[in-house]
Every structure is written in structure tokens, then in C-alpha cells.
Tab-separated table of C-alpha atoms in Angstrom:
chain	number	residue	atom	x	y	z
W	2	UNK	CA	19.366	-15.606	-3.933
W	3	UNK	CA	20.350	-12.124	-2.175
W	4	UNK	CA	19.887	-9.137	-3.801
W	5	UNK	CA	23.744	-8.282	-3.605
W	6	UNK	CA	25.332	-12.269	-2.673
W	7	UNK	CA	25.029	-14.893	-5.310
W	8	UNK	CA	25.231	-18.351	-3.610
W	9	UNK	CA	28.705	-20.151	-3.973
W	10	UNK	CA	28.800	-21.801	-7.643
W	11	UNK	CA	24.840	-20.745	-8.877
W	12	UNK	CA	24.898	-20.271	-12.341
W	13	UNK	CA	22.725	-17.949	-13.713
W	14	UNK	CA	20.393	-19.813	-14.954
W	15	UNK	CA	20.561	-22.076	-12.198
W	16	UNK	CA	16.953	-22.505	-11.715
W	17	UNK	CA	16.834	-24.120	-15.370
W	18	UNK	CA	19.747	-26.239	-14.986
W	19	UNK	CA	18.187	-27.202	-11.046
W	20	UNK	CA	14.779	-28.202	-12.414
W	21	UNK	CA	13.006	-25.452	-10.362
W	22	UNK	CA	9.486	-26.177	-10.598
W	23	UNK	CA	5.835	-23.856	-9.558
W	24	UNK	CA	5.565	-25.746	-6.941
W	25	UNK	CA	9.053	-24.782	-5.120
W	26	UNK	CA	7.542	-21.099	-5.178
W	27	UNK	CA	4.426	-22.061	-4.162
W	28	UNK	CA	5.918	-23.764	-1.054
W	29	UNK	CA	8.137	-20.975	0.236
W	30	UNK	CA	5.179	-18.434	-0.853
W	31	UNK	CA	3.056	-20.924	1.688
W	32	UNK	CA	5.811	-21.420	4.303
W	33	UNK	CA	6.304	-17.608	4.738
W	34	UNK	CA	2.229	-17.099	5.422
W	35	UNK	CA	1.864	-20.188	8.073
W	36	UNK	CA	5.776	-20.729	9.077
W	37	UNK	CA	4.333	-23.945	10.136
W	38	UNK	CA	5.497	-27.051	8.175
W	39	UNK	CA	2.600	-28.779	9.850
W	40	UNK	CA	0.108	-25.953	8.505
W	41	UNK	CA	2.227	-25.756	4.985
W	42	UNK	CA	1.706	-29.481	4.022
W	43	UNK	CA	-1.979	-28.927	4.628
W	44	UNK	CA	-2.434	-25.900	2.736
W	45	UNK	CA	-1.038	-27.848	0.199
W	46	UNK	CA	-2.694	-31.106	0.900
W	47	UNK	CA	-0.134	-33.066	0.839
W	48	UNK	CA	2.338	-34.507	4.360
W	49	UNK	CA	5.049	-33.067	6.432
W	50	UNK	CA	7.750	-35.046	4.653
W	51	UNK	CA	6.813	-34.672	1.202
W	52	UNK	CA	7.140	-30.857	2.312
W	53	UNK	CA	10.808	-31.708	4.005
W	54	UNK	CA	11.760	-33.480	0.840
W	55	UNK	CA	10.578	-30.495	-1.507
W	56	UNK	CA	12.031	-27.959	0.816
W	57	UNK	CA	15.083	-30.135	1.102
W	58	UNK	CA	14.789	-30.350	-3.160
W	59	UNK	CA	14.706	-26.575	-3.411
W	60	UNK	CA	18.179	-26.093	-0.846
W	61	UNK	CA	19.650	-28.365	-2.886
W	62	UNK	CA	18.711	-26.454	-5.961
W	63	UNK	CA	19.972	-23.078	-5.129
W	64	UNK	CA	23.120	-24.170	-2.851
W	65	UNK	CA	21.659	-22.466	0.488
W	66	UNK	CA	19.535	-22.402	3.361
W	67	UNK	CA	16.207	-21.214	3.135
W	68	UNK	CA	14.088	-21.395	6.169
W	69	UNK	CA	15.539	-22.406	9.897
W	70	UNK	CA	13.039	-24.492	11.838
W	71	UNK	CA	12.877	-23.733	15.523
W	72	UNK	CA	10.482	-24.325	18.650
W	73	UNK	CA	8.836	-21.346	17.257
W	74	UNK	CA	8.166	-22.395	13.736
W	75	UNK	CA	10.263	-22.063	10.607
W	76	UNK	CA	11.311	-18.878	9.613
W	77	UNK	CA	13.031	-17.784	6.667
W	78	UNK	CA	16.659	-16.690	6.166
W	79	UNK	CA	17.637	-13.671	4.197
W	80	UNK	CA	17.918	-15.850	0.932
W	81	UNK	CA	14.485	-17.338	1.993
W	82	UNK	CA	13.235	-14.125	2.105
W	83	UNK	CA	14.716	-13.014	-1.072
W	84	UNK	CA	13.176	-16.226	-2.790
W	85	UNK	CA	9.725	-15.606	-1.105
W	86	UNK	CA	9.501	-11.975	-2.596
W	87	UNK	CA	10.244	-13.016	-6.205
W	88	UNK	CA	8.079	-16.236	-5.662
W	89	UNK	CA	5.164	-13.842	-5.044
W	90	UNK	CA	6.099	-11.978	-8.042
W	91	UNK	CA	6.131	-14.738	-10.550
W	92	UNK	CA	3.204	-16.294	-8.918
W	93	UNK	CA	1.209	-13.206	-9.116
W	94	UNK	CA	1.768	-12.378	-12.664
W	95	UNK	CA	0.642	-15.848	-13.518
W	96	UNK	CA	-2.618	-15.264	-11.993
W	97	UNK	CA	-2.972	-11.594	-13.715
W	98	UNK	CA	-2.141	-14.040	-17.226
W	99	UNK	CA	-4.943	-16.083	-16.272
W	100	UNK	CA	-7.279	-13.691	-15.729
W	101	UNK	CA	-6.439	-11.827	-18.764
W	102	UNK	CA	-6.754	-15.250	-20.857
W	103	UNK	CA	-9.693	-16.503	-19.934
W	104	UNK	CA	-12.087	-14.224	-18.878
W	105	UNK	CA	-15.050	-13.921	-21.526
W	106	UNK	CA	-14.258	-12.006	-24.155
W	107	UNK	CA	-16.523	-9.322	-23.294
W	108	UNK	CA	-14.254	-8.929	-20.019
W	109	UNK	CA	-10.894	-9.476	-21.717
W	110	UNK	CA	-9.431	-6.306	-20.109
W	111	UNK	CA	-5.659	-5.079	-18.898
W	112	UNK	CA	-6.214	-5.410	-15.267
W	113	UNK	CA	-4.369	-2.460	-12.831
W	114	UNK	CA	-4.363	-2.708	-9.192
W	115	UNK	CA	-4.281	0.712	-7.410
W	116	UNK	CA	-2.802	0.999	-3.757
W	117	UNK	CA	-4.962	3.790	-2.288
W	118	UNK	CA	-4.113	5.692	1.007
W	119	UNK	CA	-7.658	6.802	1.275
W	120	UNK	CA	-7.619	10.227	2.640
W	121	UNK	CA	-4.982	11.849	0.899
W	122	UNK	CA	-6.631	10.473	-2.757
W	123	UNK	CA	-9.790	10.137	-1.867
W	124	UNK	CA	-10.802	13.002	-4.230
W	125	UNK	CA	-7.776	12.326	-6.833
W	126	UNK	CA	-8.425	8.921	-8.171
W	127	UNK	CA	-12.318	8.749	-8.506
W	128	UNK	CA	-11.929	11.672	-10.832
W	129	UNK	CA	-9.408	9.671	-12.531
W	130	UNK	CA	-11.145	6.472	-12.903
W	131	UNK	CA	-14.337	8.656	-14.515
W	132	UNK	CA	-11.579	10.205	-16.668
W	133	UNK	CA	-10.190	6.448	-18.061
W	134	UNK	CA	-13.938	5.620	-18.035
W	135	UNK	CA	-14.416	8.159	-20.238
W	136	UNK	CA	-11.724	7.495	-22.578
W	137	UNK	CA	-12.644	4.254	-23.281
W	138	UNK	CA	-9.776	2.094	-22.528
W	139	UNK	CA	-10.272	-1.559	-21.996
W	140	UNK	CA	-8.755	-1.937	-18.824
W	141	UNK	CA	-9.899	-2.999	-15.271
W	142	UNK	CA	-8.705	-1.669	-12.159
W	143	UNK	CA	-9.271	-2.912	-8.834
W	144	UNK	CA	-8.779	-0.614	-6.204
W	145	UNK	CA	-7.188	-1.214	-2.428
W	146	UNK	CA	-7.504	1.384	0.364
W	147	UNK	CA	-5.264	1.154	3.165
W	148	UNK	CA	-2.169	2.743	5.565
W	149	UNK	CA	1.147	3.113	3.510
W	150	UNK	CA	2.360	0.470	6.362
W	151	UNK	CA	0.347	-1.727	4.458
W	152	UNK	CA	0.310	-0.782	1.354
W	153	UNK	CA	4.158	-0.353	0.604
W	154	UNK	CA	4.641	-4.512	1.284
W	155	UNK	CA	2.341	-5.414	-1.703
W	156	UNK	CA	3.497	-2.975	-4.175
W	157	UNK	CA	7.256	-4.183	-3.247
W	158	UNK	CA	6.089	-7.889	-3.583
W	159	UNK	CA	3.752	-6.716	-7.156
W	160	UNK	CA	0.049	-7.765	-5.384
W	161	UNK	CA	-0.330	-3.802	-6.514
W	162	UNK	CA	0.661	-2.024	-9.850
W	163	UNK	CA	0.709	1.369	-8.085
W	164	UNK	CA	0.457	3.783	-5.025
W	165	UNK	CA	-1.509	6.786	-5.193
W	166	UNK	CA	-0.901	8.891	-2.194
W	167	UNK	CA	0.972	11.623	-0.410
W	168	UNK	CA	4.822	10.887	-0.552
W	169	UNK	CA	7.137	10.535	2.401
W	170	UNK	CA	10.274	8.825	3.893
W	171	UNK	CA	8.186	5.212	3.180
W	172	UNK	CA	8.024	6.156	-0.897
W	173	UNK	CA	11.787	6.287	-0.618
W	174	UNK	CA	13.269	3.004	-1.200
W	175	UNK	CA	15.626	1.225	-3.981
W	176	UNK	CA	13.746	-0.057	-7.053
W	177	UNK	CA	10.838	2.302	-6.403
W	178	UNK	CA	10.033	5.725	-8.580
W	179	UNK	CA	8.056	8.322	-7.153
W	180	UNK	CA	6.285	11.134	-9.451
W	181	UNK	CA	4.466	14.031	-8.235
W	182	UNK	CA	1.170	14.948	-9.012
W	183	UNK	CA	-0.374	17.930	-7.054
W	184	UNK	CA	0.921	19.448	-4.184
W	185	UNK	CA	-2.265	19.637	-1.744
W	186	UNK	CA	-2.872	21.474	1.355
W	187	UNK	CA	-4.536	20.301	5.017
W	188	UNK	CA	-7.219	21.671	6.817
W	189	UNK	CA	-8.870	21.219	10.157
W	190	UNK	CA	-12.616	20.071	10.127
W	191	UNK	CA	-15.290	19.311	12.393
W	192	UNK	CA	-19.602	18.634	12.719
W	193	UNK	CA	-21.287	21.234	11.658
W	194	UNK	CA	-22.905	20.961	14.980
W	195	UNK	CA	-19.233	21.368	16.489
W	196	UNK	CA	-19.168	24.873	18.911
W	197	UNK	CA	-15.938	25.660	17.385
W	198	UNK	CA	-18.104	25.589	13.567
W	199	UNK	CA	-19.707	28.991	14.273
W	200	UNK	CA	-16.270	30.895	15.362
W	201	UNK	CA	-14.711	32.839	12.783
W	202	UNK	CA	-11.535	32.079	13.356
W	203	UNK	CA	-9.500	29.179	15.291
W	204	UNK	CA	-6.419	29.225	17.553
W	205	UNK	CA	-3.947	26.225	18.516
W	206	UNK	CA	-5.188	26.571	22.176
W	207	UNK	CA	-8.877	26.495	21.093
W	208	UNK	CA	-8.433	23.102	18.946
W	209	UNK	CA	-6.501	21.336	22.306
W	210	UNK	CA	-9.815	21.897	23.850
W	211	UNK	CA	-11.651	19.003	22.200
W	212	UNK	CA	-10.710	15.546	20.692
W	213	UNK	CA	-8.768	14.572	17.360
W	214	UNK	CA	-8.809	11.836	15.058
W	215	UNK	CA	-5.159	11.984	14.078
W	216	UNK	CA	-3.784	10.406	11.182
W	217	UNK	CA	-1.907	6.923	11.195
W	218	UNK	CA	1.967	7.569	13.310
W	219	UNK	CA	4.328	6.819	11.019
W	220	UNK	CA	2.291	8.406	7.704
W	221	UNK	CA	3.523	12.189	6.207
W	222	UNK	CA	0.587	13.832	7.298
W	223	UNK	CA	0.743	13.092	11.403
W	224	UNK	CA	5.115	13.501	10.951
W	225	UNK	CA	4.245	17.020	9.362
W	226	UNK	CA	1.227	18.052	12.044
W	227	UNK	CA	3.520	16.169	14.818
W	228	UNK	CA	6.206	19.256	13.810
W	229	UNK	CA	3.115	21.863	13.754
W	230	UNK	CA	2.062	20.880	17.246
W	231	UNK	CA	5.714	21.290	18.542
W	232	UNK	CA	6.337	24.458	17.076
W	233	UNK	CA	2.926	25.688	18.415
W	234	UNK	CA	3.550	24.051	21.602
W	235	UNK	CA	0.101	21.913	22.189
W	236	UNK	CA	-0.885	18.835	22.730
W	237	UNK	CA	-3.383	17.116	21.104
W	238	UNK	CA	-5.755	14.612	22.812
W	239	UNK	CA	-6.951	11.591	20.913
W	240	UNK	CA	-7.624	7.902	21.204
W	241	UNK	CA	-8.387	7.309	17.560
W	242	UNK	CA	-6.296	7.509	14.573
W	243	UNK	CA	-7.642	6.891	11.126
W	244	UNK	CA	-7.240	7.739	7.443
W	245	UNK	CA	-10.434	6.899	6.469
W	246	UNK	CA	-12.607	9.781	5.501
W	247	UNK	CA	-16.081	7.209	5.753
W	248	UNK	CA	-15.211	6.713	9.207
W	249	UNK	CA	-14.121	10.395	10.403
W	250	UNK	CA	-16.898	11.455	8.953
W	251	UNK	CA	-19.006	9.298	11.330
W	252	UNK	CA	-17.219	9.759	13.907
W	253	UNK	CA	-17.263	13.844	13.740
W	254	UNK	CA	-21.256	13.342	12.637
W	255	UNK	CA	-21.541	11.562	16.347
W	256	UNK	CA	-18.653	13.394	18.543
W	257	UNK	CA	-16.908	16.991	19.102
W	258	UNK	CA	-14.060	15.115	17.770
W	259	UNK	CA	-12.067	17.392	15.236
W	260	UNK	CA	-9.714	15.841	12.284
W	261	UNK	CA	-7.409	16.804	8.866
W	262	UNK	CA	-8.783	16.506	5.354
W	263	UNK	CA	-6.869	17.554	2.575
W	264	UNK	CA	-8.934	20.454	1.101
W	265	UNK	CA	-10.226	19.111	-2.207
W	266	UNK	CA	-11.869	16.717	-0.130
W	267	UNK	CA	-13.117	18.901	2.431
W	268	UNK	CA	-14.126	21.261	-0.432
W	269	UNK	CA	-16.228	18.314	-1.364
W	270	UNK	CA	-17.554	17.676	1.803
W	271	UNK	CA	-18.563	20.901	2.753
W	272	UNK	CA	-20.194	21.890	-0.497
W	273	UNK	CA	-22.378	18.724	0.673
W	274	UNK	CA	-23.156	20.752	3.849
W	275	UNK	CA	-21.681	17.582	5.409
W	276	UNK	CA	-19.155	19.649	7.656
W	277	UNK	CA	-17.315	22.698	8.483
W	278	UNK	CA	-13.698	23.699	7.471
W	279	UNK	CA	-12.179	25.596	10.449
W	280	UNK	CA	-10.414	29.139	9.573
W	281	UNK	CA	-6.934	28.010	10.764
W	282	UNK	CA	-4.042	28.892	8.682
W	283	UNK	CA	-1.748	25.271	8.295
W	284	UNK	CA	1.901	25.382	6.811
W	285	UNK	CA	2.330	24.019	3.715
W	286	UNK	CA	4.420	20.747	5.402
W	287	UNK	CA	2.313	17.695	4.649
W	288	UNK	CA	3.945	16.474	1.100
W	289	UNK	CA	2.982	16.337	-2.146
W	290	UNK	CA	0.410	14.154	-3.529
W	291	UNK	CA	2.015	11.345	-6.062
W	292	UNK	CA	2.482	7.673	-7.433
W	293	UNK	CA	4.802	5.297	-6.591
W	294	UNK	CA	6.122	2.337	-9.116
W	295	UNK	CA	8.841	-0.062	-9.439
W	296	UNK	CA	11.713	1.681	-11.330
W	297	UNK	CA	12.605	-1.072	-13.145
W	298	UNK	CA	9.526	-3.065	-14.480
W	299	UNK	CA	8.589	-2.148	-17.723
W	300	UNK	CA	4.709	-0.533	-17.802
W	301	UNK	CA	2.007	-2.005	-19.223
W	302	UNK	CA	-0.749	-0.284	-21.743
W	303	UNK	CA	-2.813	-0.824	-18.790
W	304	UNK	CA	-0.838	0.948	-16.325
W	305	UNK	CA	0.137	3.513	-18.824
W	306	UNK	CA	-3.613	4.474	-19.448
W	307	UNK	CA	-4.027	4.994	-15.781
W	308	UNK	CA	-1.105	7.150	-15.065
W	309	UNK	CA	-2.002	9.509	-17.694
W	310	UNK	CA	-5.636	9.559	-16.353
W	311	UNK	CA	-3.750	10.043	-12.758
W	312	UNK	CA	-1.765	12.696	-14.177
């Protein structure tokens, strides 16, 4: 069940010829989110050794060890792992068939989830969804803010259709296609009861003065400002970092605090009188704006309809 190792002797249609059943994937898909056979067998109401024996069933069935119980709990092995991902796959498209069946036929839509890294599309993809709105299309799309950290896991295991946000080193991994949309510029914002919103222009040194809001470590936009701040030789202080436009907004409403927006949105914002954009000059180092998708999956009308709207 490895990506690049086939167990000794599996045919390839080995889960045919092995009588894999739903339930198999349901167990490893249960045993990976308790790693607990205790908590497993009660998730699936049924008792520790009928979840042995079906564990045991499904080892059998594909020729290698899936999950190594110790002190700890049990915790999967790279084939276990392998298994779990494509167990959530299956699994989830069978719910998405569901839904599509037998919803009333008044709601019989495609269904698209969208993976949203809020601040860096937080302007893009309502315009988008007006645009599909507009256009009529019967589909449905459920959207999911959140960090790449925690977005990239459920678009690799299919719990989201897409990505919508600014690309970096996380967007590029095998089986995954990235496509640029925009390339979008930064700016530094603050209260428009800040004392830095009256100055007509902003320095590096002035900025250090007063708290940030940085973005998430590890996302494109704090890697790019992490390489402004060295090159300008500052240090910023902060104890709150957040991608979440609701909640820097709050927090620059109630604080001297100071944060990044990518200009659209602070365009949007500040035609609101709902802040100020500071006149500081920022390279053009923070990444483009884009979507991420698997490669290899064929798209669906559904999806289709909302990339062009993205697009």
C-alpha cells in the first residue's frame, strides 16, 4: 500500500480478490483519529476484539502491517498511513454521492469545497462566488478559512476540492497543480486613531516603535516580510500572529497594534473609513495569489464552474 512499494505478492486488484469491505476503511479512518483501540471499538460501537479481528482481517488482506500498538497507543506504519489517506478519499466521495443523491431536488447541486487562507483571498473569492452566483450554475460551495498548515492536510486527503491562496514552498508537493491568478501586493495598516495614521510617510524604525500582528511562521507572507525585516535590519515586536482580517481588524480597532493586508483588501477597508494604509513602500516578495488542485483527479462541472469564476 506505499506509494512507491507494492506489498510482496498483492495483486492489483487485491482488494477485490481480499474481500475488502467499507468497513476496513472506516476502521483505519477511525484508528488514525483516536489511535486508541479501546476508543476505536466505541466509535464504532462494537468491542476491542471484534476490532483486533477486523484489523487482523484487513493485514491479512493486503499482506502487511498496518498499525503497531504500543504503551502509547497504536500508531500507524507507513502502509497504514498510505491506507488511511486513500480510506479518507473513498470515504469522502461517498458522502459528496450522498449528498448529491438525495438532497431534495430543489437542492440537487454539484457541491465544491473551497480551502480559504483568509487574508490573502479575502477579497478574491467573495467576488467570485457573486460572479458563479450570477451565472447561474447549480452548484454549492462550502467554504473553509484557515492557515495553509491546516489547510494543505485536507486538500491532500480530498475533505477540500481546492486552495485559494497565496502560493509558497507548502503549494509545492507531488500530485498537486498550482495556477496563478493575480499577483498582489502588501501593505502596512493600522487604527485610524493610530499616531503613525496622520504621518505622511513611514520608516522601518518608526513601525519597530509599536506592536504587530504578524502573519502565521511558516506562511509566504511572514517568510517574505521575515527577509524585509533582515534586509532593513529591525525587529519587530509582537505576541500575536493571525491571518484573519475579522480579528486584526479588532484588534487594531482596540490597540496601536500595526499589521499586513494585501491591498485589495485594505483598499476595501479603507474606502470603509475602517483604517489607514501607511505610506511605506514594500518589495514586491510576498507571492502570487493562486489555486491549488490535485494534478491527477479529473475536475468536476462543479469545480470547473468555480475555477473559471476564480479566474
Amino acid at each position: 500500500m506505499s506509494e512507491h512499494v507494492k506489498p510482496q505478492g498483492l495483486s492489483q486488484e487485491w482488494y477485490l480478490r481480499g474481500r475488502l469491505r467499507l468497513r476496513h476503511l472506516k476502521l483505519v479512518k477511525v484508528l488514525d483519529e483516536t489511535r486508541n483501540i479501546g476508543e476505536a471499538a466505541q466509535r464504532m460501537a462494537t468491542t476491542q476484539p471484534a476490532i483486533s479481528k477486523m484489523l487482523g482481517e484487513l493485514e491479512s488482506i493486503v499482506q502487511v502491517q498496518l498499525f503497531t500498538r504500543t504503551s502509547k497507543g497504536t500508531f500507524p506504519t507507513p502502509h497504514g498511513e498510505s491506507l488511511i489517506r486513500h480510506a479518507r478519499w473513498i470515504l469522502g466521495d461517498l458522502d459528496r454521492a450522498g449528498l448529491e443523491w438525495f438532497a431534495p431536488p430543489e437542492k440537487q447541486k454539484a457541491r465544491v469545497v473551497l480551502g480559504v487562507n483568509s487574508s490573502s483571498a479575502a477579497f478574491l473569492v467573495p467576488r467570485a462566488l457573486l460572479t458563479l452566483q450570477a451565472r447561474g450554475d447549480a452548484v454549492s460551495v462550502v467554504v473553509r478559512e484557515g492557515s495553509m498548515e491546516a489547510l494543505m492536510p485536507q486538500l491532500l486527503t480530498r475533505q477540500i476540492d481546492l486552495i485559494v491562496a497565496r502560493l509558497g514552498e507548502a503549494t509545492q508537493q507531488p500530485g498537486l497543480l498550482s495556477e496563478v491568478l493575480s499577483q498582489e501586493s502588501m501593505c502596512v495598516v493600522c487604527s485610524n486613531a493610530h499616531p503613525l495614521a496622520s504621518m505622511k510617510r513611514c520608516n522601518w524604525a518608526a513601525l519597530s516603535r509599536y506592536p504587530w500582528i504578524l502573519p502565521p511562521h511558516g506562511s509566504p507572507v511572514r517568510a517574505a516580510l521575515d527577509i524585509i525585516l533582515l534586509r532593513e535590519g529591525v525587529t519587530l515586536q509582537s505576541h500575536v500572529e493571525s491571518a484573519s482580517v475579522i480579528t486584526n481588524m479588532v484588534l487594531m480597532d482596540n490597540s496601536h497594534a500595526l499589521a499586513l493586508l494585501p491591498q485589495n483588501v485594505a483598499d476595501y477597508h479603507r474606502d470603509r473609513r475602517a483604517l489607514t494604509i501607511l505610506n511605506i513602500s514594500l518589495p514586491d516578495v510576498f507571492g502570487p495569489l493562486g489555486i491549488v488542485r490535485h494534478s491527477h483527479l479529473e475536475i468536476s462541472e462543479g469545480i470547473q464552474a468555480v475555477i473559471d469564476c476564480l479566474r
